[in-house]
XYZ file of C-alpha atoms in Angstrom:
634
model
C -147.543 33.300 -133.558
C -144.537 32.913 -131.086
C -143.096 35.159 -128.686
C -139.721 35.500 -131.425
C -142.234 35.872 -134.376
C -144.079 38.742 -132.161
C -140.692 40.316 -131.526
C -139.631 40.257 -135.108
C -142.392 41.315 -136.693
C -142.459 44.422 -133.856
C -139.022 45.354 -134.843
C -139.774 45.256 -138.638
C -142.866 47.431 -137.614
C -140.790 49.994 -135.654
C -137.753 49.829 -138.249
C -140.485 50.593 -140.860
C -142.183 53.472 -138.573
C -138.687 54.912 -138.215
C -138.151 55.051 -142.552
C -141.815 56.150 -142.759
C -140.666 59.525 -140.602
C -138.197 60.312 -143.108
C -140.698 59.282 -146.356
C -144.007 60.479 -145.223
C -143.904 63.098 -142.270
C -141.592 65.092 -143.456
C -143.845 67.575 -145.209
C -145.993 67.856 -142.084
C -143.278 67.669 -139.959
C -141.253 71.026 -140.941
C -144.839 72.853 -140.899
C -143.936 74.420 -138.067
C -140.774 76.602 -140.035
C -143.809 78.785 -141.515
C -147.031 77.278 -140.158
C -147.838 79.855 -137.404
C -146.071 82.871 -138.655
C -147.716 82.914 -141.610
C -151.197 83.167 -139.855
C -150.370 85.923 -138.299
C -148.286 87.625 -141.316
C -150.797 86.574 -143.868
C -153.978 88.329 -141.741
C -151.855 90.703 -140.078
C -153.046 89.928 -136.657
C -151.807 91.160 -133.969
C -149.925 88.667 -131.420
C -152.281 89.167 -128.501
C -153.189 86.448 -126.007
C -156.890 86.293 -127.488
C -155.113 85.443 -130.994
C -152.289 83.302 -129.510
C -154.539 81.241 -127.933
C -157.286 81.260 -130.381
C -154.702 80.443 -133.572
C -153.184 77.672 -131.345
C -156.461 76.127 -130.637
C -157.336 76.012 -134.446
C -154.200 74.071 -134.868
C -154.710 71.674 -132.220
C -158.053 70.643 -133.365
C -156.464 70.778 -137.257
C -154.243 68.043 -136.099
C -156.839 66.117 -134.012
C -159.588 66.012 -136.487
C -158.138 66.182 -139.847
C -154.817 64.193 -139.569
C -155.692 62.232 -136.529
C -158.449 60.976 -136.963
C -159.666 61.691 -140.285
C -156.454 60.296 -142.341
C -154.884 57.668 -139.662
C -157.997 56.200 -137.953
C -160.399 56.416 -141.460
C -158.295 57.231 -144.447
C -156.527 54.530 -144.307
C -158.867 51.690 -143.889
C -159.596 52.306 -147.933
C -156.460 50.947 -149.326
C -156.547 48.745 -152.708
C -154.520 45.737 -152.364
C -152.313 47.331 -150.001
C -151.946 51.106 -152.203
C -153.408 53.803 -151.034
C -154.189 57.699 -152.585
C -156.846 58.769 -154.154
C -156.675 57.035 -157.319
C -157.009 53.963 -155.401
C -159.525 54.910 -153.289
C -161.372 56.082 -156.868
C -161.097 52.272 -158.145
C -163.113 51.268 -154.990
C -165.738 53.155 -155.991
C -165.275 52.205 -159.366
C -165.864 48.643 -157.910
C -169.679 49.905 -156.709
C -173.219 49.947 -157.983
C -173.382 54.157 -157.287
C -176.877 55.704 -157.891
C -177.766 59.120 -156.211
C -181.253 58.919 -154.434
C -181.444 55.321 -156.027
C -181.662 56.446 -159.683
C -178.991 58.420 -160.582
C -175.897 56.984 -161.675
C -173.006 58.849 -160.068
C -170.029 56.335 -160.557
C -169.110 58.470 -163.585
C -169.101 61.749 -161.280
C -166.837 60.238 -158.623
C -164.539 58.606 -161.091
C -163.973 62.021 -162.258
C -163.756 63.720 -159.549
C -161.469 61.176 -158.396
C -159.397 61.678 -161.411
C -159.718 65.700 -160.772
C -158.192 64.934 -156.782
C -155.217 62.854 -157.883
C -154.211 66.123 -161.061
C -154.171 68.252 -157.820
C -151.374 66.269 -156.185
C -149.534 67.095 -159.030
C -150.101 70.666 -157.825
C -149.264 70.283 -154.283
C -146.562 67.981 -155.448
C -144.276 70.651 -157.002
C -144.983 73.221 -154.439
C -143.495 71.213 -151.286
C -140.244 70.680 -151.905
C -139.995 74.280 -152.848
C -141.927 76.047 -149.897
C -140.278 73.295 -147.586
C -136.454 73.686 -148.646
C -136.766 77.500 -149.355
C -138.367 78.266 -145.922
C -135.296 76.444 -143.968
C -132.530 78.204 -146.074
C -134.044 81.462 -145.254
C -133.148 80.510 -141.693
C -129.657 81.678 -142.776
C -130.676 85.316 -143.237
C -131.067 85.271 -139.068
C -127.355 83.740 -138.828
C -126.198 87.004 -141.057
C -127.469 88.882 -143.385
C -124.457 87.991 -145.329
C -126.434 84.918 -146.765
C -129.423 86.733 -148.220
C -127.839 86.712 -152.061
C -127.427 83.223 -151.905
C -130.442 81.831 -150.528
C -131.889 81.081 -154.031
C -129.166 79.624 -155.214
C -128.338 77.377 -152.285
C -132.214 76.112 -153.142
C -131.780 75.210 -156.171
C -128.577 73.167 -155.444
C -130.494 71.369 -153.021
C -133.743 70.490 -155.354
C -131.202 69.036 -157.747
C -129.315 67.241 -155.046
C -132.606 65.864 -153.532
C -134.187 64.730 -157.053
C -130.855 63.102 -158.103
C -130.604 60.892 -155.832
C -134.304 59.661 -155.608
C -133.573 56.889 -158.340
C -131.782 55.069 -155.283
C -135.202 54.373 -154.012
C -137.238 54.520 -150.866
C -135.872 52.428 -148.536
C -131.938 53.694 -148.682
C -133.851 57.204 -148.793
C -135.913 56.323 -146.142
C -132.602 55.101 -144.190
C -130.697 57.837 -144.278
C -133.784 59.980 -143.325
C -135.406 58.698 -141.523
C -132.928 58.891 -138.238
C -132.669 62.599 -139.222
C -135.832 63.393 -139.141
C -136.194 61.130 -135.779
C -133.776 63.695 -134.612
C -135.718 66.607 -136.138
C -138.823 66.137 -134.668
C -137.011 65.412 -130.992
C -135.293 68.957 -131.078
C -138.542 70.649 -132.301
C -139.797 68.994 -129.507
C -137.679 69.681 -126.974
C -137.018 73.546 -127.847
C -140.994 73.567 -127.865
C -141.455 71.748 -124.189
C -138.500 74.269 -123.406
C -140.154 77.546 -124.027
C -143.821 75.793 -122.710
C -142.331 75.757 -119.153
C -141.537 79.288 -118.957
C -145.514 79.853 -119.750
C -146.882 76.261 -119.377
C -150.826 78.277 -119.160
C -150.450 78.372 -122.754
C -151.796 74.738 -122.795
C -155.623 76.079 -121.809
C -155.068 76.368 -125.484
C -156.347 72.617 -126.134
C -160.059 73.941 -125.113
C -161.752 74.341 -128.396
C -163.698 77.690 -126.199
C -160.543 79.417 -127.672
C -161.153 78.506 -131.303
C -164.791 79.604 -131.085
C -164.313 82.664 -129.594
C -161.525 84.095 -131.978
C -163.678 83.074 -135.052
C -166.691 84.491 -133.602
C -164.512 87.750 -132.971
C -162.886 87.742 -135.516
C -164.875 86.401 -138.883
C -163.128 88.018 -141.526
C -159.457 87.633 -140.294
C -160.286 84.685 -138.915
C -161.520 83.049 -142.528
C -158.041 84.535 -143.997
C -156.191 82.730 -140.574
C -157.727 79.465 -141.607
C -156.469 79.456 -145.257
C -152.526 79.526 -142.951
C -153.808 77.520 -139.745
C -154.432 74.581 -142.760
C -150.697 74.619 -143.717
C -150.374 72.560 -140.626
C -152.256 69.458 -142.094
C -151.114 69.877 -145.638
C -149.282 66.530 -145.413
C -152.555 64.220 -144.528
C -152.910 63.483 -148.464
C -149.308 62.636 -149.047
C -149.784 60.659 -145.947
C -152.317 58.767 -147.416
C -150.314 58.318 -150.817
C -147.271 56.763 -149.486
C -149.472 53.999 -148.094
C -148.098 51.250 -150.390
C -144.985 52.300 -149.405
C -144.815 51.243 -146.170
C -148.530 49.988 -145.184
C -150.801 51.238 -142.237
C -149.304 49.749 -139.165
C -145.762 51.736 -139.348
C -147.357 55.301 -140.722
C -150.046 55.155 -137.484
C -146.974 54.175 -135.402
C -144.909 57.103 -136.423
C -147.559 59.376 -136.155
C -149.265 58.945 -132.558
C -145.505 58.345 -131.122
C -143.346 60.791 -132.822
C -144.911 62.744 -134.534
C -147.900 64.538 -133.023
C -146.561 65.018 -129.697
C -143.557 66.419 -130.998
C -145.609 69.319 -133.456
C -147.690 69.903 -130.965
C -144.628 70.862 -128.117
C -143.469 73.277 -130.874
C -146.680 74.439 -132.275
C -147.287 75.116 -127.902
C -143.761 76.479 -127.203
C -143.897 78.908 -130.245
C -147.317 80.367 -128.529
C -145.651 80.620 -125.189
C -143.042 82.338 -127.012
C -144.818 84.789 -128.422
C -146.922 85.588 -125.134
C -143.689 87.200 -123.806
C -141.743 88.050 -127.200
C -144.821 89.334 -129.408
C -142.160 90.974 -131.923
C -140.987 87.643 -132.825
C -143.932 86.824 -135.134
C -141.593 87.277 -138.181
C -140.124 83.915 -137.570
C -141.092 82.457 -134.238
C -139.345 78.938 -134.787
C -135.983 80.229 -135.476
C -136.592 83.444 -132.732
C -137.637 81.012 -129.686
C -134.472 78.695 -130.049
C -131.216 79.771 -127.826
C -128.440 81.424 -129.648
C -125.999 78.838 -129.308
C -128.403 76.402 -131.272
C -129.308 78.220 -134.203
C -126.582 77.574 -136.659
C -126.969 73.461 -136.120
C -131.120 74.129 -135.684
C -130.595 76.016 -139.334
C -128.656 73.151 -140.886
C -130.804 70.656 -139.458
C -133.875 72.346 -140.607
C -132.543 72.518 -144.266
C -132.060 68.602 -143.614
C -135.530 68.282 -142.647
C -137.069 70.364 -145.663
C -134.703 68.253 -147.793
C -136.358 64.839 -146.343
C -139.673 66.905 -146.004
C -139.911 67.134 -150.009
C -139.440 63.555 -150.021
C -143.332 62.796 -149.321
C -144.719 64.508 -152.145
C -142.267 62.988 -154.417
C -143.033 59.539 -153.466
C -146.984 60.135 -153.544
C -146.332 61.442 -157.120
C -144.876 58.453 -158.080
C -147.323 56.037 -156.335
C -150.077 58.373 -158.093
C -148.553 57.811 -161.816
C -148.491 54.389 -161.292
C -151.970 53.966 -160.202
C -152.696 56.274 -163.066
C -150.623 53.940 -165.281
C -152.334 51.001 -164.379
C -156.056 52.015 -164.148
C -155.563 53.378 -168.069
C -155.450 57.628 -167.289
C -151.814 57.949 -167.948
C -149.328 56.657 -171.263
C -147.034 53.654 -170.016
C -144.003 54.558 -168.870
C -140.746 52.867 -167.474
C -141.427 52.259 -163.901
C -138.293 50.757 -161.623
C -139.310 49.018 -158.798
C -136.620 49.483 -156.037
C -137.917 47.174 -152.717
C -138.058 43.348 -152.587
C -140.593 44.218 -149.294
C -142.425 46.859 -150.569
C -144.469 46.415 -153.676
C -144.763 50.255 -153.583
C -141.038 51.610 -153.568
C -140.997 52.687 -156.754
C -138.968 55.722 -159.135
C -140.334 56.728 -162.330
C -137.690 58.827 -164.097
C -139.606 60.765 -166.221
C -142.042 61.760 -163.709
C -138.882 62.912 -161.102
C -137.269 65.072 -163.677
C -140.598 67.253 -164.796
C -140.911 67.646 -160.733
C -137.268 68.891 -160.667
C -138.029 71.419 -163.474
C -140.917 72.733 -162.079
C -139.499 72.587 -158.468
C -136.697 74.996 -159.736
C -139.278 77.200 -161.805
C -141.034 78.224 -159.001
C -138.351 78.864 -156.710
C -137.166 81.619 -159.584
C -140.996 82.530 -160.125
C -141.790 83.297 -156.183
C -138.456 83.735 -154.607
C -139.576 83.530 -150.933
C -141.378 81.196 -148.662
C -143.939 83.578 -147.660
C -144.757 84.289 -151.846
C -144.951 80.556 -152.247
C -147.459 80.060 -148.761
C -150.182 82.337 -150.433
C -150.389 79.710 -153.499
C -149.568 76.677 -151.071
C -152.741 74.550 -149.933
C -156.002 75.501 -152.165
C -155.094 72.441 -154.339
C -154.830 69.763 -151.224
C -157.571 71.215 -150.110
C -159.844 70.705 -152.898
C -158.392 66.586 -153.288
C -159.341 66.364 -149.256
C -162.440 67.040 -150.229
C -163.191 64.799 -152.674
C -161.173 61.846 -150.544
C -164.285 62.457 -147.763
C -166.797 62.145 -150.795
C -165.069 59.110 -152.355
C -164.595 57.671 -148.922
C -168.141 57.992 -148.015
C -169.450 56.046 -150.831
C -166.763 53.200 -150.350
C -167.799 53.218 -146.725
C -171.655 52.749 -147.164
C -171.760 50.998 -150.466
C -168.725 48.931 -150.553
C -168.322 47.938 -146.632
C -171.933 48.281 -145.952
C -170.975 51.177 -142.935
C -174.318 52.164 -140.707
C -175.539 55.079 -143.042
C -176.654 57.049 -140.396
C -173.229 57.005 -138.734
C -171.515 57.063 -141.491
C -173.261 60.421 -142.774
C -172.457 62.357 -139.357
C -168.825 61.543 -139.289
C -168.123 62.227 -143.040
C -170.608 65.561 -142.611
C -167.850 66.743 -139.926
C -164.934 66.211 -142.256
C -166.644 67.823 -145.070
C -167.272 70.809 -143.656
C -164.172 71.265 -141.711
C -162.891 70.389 -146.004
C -165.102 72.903 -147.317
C -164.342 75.360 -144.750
C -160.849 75.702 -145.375
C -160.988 75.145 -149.332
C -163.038 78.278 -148.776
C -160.154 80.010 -146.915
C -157.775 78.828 -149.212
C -159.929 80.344 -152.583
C -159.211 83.751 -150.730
C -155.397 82.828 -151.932
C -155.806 82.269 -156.272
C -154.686 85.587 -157.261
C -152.176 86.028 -154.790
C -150.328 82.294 -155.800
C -153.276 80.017 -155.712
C -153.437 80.281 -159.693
C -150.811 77.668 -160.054
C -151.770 74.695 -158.153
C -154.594 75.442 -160.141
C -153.542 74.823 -163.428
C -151.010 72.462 -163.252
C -154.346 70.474 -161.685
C -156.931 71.609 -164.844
C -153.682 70.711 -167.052
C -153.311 67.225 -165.471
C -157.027 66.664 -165.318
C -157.494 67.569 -169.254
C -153.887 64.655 -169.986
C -155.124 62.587 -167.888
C -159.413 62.286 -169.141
C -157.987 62.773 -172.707
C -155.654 59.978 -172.807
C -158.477 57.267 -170.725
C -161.091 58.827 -173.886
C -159.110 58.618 -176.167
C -158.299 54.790 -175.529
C -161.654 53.835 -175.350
C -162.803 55.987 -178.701
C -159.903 53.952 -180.422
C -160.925 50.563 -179.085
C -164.301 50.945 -180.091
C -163.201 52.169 -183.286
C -161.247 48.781 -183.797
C -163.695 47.050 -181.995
C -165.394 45.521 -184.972
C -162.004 44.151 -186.780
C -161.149 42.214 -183.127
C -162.825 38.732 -183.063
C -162.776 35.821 -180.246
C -159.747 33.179 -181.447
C -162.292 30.974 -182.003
C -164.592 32.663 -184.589
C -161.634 34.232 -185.920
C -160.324 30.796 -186.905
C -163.717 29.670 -188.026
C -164.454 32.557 -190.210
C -160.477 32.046 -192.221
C -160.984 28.428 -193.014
C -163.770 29.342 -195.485
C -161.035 32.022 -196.912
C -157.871 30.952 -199.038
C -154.414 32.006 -197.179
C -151.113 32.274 -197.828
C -149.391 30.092 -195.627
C -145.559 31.829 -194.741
C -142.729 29.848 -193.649
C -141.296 30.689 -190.302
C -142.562 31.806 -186.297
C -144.927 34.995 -185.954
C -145.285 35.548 -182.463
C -148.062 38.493 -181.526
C -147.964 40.008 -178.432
C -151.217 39.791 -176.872
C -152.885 41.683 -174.067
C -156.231 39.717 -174.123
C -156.120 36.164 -174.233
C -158.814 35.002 -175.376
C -159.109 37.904 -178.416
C -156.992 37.928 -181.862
C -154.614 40.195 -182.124
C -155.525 43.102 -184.067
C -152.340 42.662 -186.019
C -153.113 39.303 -187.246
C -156.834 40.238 -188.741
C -154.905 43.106 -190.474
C -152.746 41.043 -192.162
C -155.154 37.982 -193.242
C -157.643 41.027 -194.075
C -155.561 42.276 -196.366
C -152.774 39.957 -197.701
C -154.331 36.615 -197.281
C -151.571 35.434 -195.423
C -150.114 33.669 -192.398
C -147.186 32.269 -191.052
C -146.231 28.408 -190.726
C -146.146 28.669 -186.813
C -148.162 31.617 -184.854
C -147.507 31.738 -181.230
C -149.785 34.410 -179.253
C -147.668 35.839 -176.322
C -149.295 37.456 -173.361
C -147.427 38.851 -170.198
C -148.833 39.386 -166.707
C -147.346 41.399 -164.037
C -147.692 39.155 -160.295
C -148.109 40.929 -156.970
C -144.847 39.834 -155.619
C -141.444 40.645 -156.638
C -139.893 37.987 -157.928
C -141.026 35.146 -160.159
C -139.310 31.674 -159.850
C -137.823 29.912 -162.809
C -140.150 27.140 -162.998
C -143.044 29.538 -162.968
C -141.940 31.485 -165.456
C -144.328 30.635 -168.572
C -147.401 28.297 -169.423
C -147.783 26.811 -173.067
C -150.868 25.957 -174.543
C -151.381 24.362 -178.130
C -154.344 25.963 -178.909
C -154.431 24.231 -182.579
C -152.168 22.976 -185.463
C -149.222 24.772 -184.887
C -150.444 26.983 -183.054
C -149.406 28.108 -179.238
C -150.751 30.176 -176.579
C -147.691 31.196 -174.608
C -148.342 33.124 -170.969
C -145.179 34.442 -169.209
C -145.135 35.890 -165.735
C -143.032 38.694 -164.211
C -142.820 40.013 -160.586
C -143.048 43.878 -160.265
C -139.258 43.535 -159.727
C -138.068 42.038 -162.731
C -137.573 43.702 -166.429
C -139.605 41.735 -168.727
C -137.110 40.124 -170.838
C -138.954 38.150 -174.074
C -135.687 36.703 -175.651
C -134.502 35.334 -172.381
C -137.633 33.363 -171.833
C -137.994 32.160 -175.222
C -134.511 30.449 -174.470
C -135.215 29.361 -171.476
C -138.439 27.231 -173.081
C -135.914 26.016 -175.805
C -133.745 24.210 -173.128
C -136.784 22.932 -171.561
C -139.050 21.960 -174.628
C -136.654 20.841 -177.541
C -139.515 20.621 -180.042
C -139.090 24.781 -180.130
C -135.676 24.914 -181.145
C -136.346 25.190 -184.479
C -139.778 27.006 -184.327
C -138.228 30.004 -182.359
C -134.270 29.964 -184.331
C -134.008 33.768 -184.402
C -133.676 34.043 -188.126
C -136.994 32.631 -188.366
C -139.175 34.973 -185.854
C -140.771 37.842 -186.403
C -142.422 39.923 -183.394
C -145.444 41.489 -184.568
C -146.948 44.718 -182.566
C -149.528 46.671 -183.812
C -149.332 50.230 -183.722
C -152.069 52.684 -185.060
C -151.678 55.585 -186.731
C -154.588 58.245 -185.174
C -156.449 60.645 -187.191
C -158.123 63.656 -185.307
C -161.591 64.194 -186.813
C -164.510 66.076 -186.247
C -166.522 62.951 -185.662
C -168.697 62.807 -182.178
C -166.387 61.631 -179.131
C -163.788 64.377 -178.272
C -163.182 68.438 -179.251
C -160.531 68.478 -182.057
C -157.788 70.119 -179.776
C -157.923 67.370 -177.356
C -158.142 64.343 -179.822
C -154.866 66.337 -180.991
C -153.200 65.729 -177.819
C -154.110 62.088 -177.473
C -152.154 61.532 -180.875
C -149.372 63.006 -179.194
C -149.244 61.025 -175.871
C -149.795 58.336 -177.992
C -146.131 58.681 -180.307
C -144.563 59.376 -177.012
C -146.111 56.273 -175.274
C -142.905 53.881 -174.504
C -142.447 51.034 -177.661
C -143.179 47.671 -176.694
C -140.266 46.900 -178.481
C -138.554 48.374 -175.592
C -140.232 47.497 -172.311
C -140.226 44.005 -173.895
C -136.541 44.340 -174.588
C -137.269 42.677 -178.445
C -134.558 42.326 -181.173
C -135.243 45.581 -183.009
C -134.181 43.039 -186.316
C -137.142 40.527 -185.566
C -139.904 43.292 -184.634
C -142.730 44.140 -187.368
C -145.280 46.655 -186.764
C -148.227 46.492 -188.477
C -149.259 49.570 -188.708
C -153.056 50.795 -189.414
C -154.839 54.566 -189.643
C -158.194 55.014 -187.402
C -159.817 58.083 -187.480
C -161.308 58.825 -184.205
C-alpha cells in the first residue's frame, strides 16, 4: 500500500471514528448525567471517602473489563460478514457442530437463547432514548425551578424530533453528531480533569483494594450499588450492534481515544467533587460544573442524550434486519441509506413502534431516577448470553485453546451474572418492563421462525425438484394456455408451489412459463450488464435470475424491459397484456394438530396477513399479478 493510500485510508478511519461517537457512544457516553448519583440515591449510601472511593473503583474496573476489553478487544472479533449483535453472533453458532460433554446437542439451546438476547434489545432499546433525553432536560430544574412543568413535555418534543429525522440515515446523522458529541465528551472531560486537580488523591481510586473492601463492607448495599455502578457499561451491547455500521477499526478508535479517557476524567472529577461537596450527590454532574457553564453544559447535555438515543435505535434496526434475514421476523421494507456501509439502514415500521413506546414510558415513569430502577436487567441478561454464545464460537468455530478460552469467558460470566443478579433486585421497582417487551419479542419472534417451518413441511410433499415435476406431467394431459406465466421463485432448483397447484387441480399451463428468482448481492449497487442471467431450461421454458444490490428497490417491470431491448425474441413473450405474475399465498388454519399451542399458531396467521405483498416489494402491475391461493392447516 503507498504512503497516500495509508493516509487515505487513516483519514476515512478517523472520519468514520468521529461519526461512530455520535452513532454508537452516545448511550455510554451521557452515563455519567445519572451513572454515579444513582448509586448512591438508589442504596442510599452515604458519600463518605470509603464509598467514594470504593463506588469509583467499581466503575473503573466496569469500564476496563466489561467494555474494554470484553466488547472492543473480544466482542468484536465475532462479526458475520462484517454485522455484528447478537443475532449474528447466534448464526455463528448456528454454523457449529454443538454437543454438551460430546453428546448433547445444544445448538438448539444457544439458538434460542440467542434469539431470547436479541428480544431484550428491544427492551433496552426503548428505555435509552427515554432515560437518556429525560435525565438531561431535568438539568433545567437546576437553571430554575421555573422549568419543572415542562420537562415532560420538552421530552416528548424531542423523542419525536429525534425519531423523525432518523429516515435521513446514519451517516448525515452520524455527521451532524458526531462533532457534537466530539465536543461533549471534551467538556465532560475537561470539567472532570478540572475538579480532579483540586483533589487529584482521588485517583488511588484505580486500585481495585478499594472495590474489594467496600463490597466486603458493605454486601448488601453493595449488591444494590452494583445493579447502578452497571449503568455505566449499559452501552457495550449497542456497541456491539452498530458494528455493520461502521466496522471494528473506527468503533476501537473512538473508544480508547475519546471516549474512555474522557468518562473516566468525569466519572474521577465527580468523586473529587463529592469528597469536598458531599451534599451534591443529588446531581453531581450538573453540581461540580461552574455557574457560568451550566445553561450551555444543560443544552449541550440535552444534545448529547438526543445523539445518545441514537445507538439503540440503530442496533434495533441492525437487529430486525438480521432477524429478517435469518427467518425470526415477517419481511418488511428495509431502506438502505449508505453506498459505504452495507449496514446504514432505516426500517420505518420498526422507528415508529420505538417512538410510541419511547413516549409511553416517559408518561408511565415521569423521571429519570423512576426509569434507572427498570433500566439495565434486560442488557444484562443479553451480555450474558453474548459470553455464552461467544464462547462456543471461540472454541468450536475458531478452534481457541479451551483451557484459555474457559478462564477468560469464566471472568466475564461472572462479572455478567453478578450484576444480572443486582439488576433482578430492580423488577418490581421498573425492571418488569424490559421484561416483557423481551418475553413478548421472544414469543413473535420463535412463533413466526415455527410457524414457517410447520407450514413448509406441511407443503413439503406438493413441492417437487423441476425435474421430476416435469417428468411426472408428461404422463398427465394439460391444458396448454396461451400467453407468459412468470412465478416468482425463491428456490431455484424447486417448482413453485403455485404451479403444482394449478396443474393439480386444473390441468393446465401456460404457452410460455418463465421461473423468476431474485438475489440480494453484498454490495450496493448492481451494474447494468449484471443485472439478470437467462436460462432455457426446456421448450419454452426460462429460468430467469436477477440481481439487486442492498441499495437498489427491486424493480421486476424495469428489468423485464431492459431484457426486451437486449433479447428481441422476448418482445412478444413478455407484451404486458400477455403476462401474468403468479405468487402463491396460503391461507393458514390454526389447529389443534402437534407443532404449536393454538394461541400462538393464532398469531403466526396474523404476522403472516401483515407480512409485506410481494406484489409490492417487487413493485408488480397489480393488473398482471395472480395469487394462487391455497388453505393449510397447521
Amino acid at each position: 500500500m503507498s504512503s497516500r493510500q495509508k493516509n487515505k485510508s487513516l483519514s476515512y478511519q478517523s472520519l468514520l471514528a468521529l461519526t461512530a461517537l455520535g452513532v454508537v457512544y452516545g448511550d455510554i457516553g451521557t452515563s455519567p448525567l445519572y451513572a454515579l448519583k444513582e448509586a448512591f440515591m438508589h442504596s442510599h449510601t452515604q458519600a463518605g471517602a470509603e464509598s467514594i472511593f470504593g463506588i469509583l473503583s467499581l466503575v473503573f474496573w466496569a469500564l476496563m473489563i466489561v467494555i474494554s476489553l470484553k466488547y472492543l478487544i473480544f466482542i468484536l472479533r465475532a462479526d458475520n460478514n462484517g454485522e455484528g449483535g447478537i443475532l449474528a453472533l447466534t448464526s455463528l453458532v448456528n454454523n457449529t457442530d454443538i454437543k454438551f460433554f460430546g453428546l448433547i446437542s445444544a445448538k438448539k439451546v444457544l439458538i434460542l437463547l440467542g434469539v431470547f438476547g436479541a428480544a431484550f434489545l428491544y427492551g433496552d432499546g426503548v428505555i435509552t432514548p427515554a432515560i437518556s433525553i429525560l435525565s438531561a432536560v431535568e438539568g433545567l430544574s437546576i437553571i430554575t425551578p421555573i422549568f419543572d412543568p415542562y420537562i415532560i413535555p420538552i421530552t416528548i418534543l424531542i423523542l419525536i424530533g429525534l425519531f423523525s429525522f432518523q429516515k435521513n440515515g446514519t451517516a448525515i446523522l452520524g455527521k451532524i453528531f458526531g462533532p457534537i458529541t466530539l465536543l461533549w465528551f471534551l467538556v465532560m472531560g475537561a470539567i472532570g480533569l478540572f475538579n480532579i486537580f483540586q483533589n487529584a488523591e482521588i485517583l488511588k481510586a484505580v486500585n481495585p483494594m478499594y472495590a474489594v473492601n467496600f463490597l466486603s463492607a458493605n454486601l448488601h448495599t453493595g449488591f444494590i450499588v452494583l445493579g447502578s455502578v452497571f449503568l455505566v457499561v449499559t452501552g457495550g451491547e449497542a456497541l456491539y450492534s452498530d458494528l455493520g455500521h461502521f466496522g471494528a477499526k473506527p468503533i476501537r478508535l473512538a473508544w480508547f481515544a475519546v471516549v474512555l479517557p474522557c468518562l473516566l476524567l468525569n466519572y474521577f472529577g465527580q468523586g473529587a467533587f463529592l469528597m469536598t461537596h458531599p451534599e451534591a450527590v443529588t446531581n453531581p454532574f450538573f453540581l461540580m460544573a461552574p455557574q457560568w457553564i451550566l445553561i450551555p453544559l444543560v443544552l449541550l447535555a440535552t444534545l448529547a442524550t438526543t445523539i445518545a438515543s441514537q445507538a439503540l435505535i440503530t442496533g434495533v434496526f441492525s437487529i430486525t434486519l438480521q432477524a429478517i434475514q435469518q427467518g425470526y421476523i415477517p419481511r418488511m421494507l428495509v431502506s438502505h441509506t449508505s453506498a459505504e456501509e452495507m449496514g446504514q439502514i432505516y426500517i420505518k415500521s420498526i422507528n415508529r413502534i420505538l417512538m410510541i413506546s419511547c413516549i409511553l414510558l416517559v408518561l408511565l415513569f415521569k423521571s429519570s431516577s423512576q426509569l434507572a430502577a427498570a433500566y439495565g436487567i434486560a442488557v444484562t441478561g443479553t451480555m450474558i448470553i453474548t459470553t455464552i454464545l461467544f464462547y462456543f464460537v471461540a472454541i468450536q468455530k475458531w478452534k481457541w485453546n479451551i483451557y484459555l478460552t474457559t478462564a477468560i469467558c469464566a471472568v466475564f460470566a461472572v462479572i455478567d451474572l453478578i450484576f444480572l443478579g443486582s439488576n433482578m433486585l430492580k423488577i418490581f421497582d421498573g425492571g418488569w418492563f424490559p421484561l416483557m417487551i423481551g418475553i413478548a419479542g421472544f414469543i413473535y419472534m420463535t412463533t413466526w421462525k415455527t410457524g414457517r417451518y410447520i407450514l413448509s413441511q406441511c407443503l413439503k410433499e406438493k413441492i417437487l425438484p423441476m425435474d421430476d415435476f416435469f417428468i411426472k406431467i408428461k404422463n398427465e394431459k394439460i391444458h396448454i394456455i396461451d400467453g407468459t406465466a412468470v412465478y416468482m421463485n425463491r428456490n431455484q432448483h424447486l417448482t413453485p408451489y403455485s404451479l403444482v397447484h394449478l396443474t393439480e387441480h386444473f390441468k393446465a399451463m401456460h404457452k410460455n412459463i418463465v421461473f423468476m428468482t431474485v438475489l440480494n448481492e453484498q454490495k450496493p449497487y448492481v451494474e447494468s450488464k449484471d443485472r439478470y442471467t437467462v436460462n432455457s431450461i426446456f421448450e419454452n421454458g426460462y429460468q430467469i435470475v436477477i440481481r439487486y444490490g442492498y441499495l437498489e428497490q427491486p424493480d421486476i417491470p424495469k428489468v423485464l424491459n431492459q431484457l426486451k431491448s437486449e433479447n428481441p425474441m422476448f418482445e412478444n413473450i413478455f407484451q404486458h397484456d400477455k403476462v401474468s405474475f403468479l405468487i402463491g399465498r396460503e391461507s393458514i388454519i390454526a389447529t389443534n394438530k402437534p407443532g404449536m399451542a393454538l394461541w400462538r399458531e393464532k398469531i403466526f396467521i396474523v404476522q403472516a396477513k401483515n407480512e409485506m405483498p410481494a406484489t409490492q416489494y417487487f413493485q408488480l402491475p397489480s393488473d398482471r399479478v395472480v395469487e394462487v391461493g391455497t388453505q393449510v392447516a397447521i
